[in-house]
CSV table of C-alpha atoms in Angstrom, one decimal:
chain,number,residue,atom,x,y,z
A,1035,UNK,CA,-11.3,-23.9,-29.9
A,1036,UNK,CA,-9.0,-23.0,-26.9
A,1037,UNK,CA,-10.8,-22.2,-23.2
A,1038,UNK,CA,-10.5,-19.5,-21.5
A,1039,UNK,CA,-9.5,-19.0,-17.6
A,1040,UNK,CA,-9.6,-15.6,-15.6
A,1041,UNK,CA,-7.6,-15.7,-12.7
A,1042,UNK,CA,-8.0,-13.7,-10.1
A,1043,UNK,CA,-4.9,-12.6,-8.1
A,1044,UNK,CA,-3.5,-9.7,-6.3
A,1045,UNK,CA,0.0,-11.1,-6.7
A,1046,UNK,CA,1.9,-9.7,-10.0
A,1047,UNK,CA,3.7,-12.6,-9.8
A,1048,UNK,CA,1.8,-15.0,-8.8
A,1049,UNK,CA,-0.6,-14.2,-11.9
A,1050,UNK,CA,2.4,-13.8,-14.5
A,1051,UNK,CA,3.7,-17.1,-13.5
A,1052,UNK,CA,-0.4,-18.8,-13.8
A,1053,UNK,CA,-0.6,-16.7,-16.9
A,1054,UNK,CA,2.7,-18.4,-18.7
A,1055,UNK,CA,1.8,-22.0,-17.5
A,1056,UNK,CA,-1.6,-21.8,-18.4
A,1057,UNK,CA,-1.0,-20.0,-22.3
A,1058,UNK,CA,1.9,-22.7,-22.9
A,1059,UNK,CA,-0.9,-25.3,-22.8
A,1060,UNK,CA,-2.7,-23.2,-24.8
A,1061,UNK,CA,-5.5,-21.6,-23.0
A,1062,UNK,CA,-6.4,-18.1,-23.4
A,1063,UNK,CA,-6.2,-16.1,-20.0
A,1064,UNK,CA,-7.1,-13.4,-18.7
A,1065,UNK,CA,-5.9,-11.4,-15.5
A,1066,UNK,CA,-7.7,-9.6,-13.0
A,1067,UNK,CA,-6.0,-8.0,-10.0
A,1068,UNK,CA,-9.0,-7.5,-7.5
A,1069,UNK,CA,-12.5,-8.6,-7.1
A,1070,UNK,CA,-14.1,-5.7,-8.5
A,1071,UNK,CA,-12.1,-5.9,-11.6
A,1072,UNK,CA,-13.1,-9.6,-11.8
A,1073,UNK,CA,-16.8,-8.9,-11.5
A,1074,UNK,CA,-16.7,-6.4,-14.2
A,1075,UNK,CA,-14.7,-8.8,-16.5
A,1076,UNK,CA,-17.1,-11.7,-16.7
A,1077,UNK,CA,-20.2,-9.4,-17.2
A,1078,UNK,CA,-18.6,-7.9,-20.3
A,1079,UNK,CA,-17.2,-11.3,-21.3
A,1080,UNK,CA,-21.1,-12.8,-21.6
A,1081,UNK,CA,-20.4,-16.2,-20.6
A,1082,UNK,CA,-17.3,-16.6,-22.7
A,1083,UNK,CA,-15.4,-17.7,-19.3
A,1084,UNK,CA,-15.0,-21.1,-19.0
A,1085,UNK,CA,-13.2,-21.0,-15.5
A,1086,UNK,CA,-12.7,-18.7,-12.6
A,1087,UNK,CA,-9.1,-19.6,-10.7
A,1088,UNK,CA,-9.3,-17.1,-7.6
A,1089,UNK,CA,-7.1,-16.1,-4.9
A,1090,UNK,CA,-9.5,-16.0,-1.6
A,1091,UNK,CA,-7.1,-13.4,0.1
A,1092,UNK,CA,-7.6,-10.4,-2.8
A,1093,UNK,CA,-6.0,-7.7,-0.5
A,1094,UNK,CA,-7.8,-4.7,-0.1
A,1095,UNK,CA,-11.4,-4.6,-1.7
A,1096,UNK,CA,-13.5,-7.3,-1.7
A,1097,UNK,CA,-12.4,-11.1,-1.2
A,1098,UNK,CA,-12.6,-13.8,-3.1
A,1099,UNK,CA,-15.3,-15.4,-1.5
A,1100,UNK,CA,-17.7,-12.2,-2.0
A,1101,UNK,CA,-16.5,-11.4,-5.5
A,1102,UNK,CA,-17.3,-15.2,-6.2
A,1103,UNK,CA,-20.6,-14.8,-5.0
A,1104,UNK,CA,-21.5,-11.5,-6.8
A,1105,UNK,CA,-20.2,-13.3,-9.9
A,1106,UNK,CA,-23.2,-16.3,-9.1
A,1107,UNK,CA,-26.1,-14.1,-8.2
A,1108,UNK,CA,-25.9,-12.7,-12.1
């Protein structure tokens, strides 16, 4: 069974280039472009995540440290 990865990243192309690397060695990914986003993907996803990779610098919104925090206290 293949793992899955959310990254989160504000960079388009940053993520796209993760995204490819990380499916050709066959992990399922999926792509958040904010903290907010990233927060309401792994409390639908009910703990079918098997790793957070986050950018720190999330642009406008929330950061990664605080989105990775509101992702603990659940």
């Amino acid at each position: 069974m293949s793992k899955t990865i959310l990254i989160v990243e504000d960079d388009p192309v940053v993520a796209a280039l993760e995204t490819h690397l990380l499916r050709r060695e066959g992990y399922n990914v999926i792509n958040a472009r904010n903290g907010e986003l990233a927060i309401s993907i792994v409390r639908a996803a009910n703990n079918k995540i098997d790793l957070i990779l986050m950018d720190i610098d999330l642009g406008e919104g929330i950061d990664g440290t605080e989105t990775a925090r509101a992702i603990l206290s659940d």
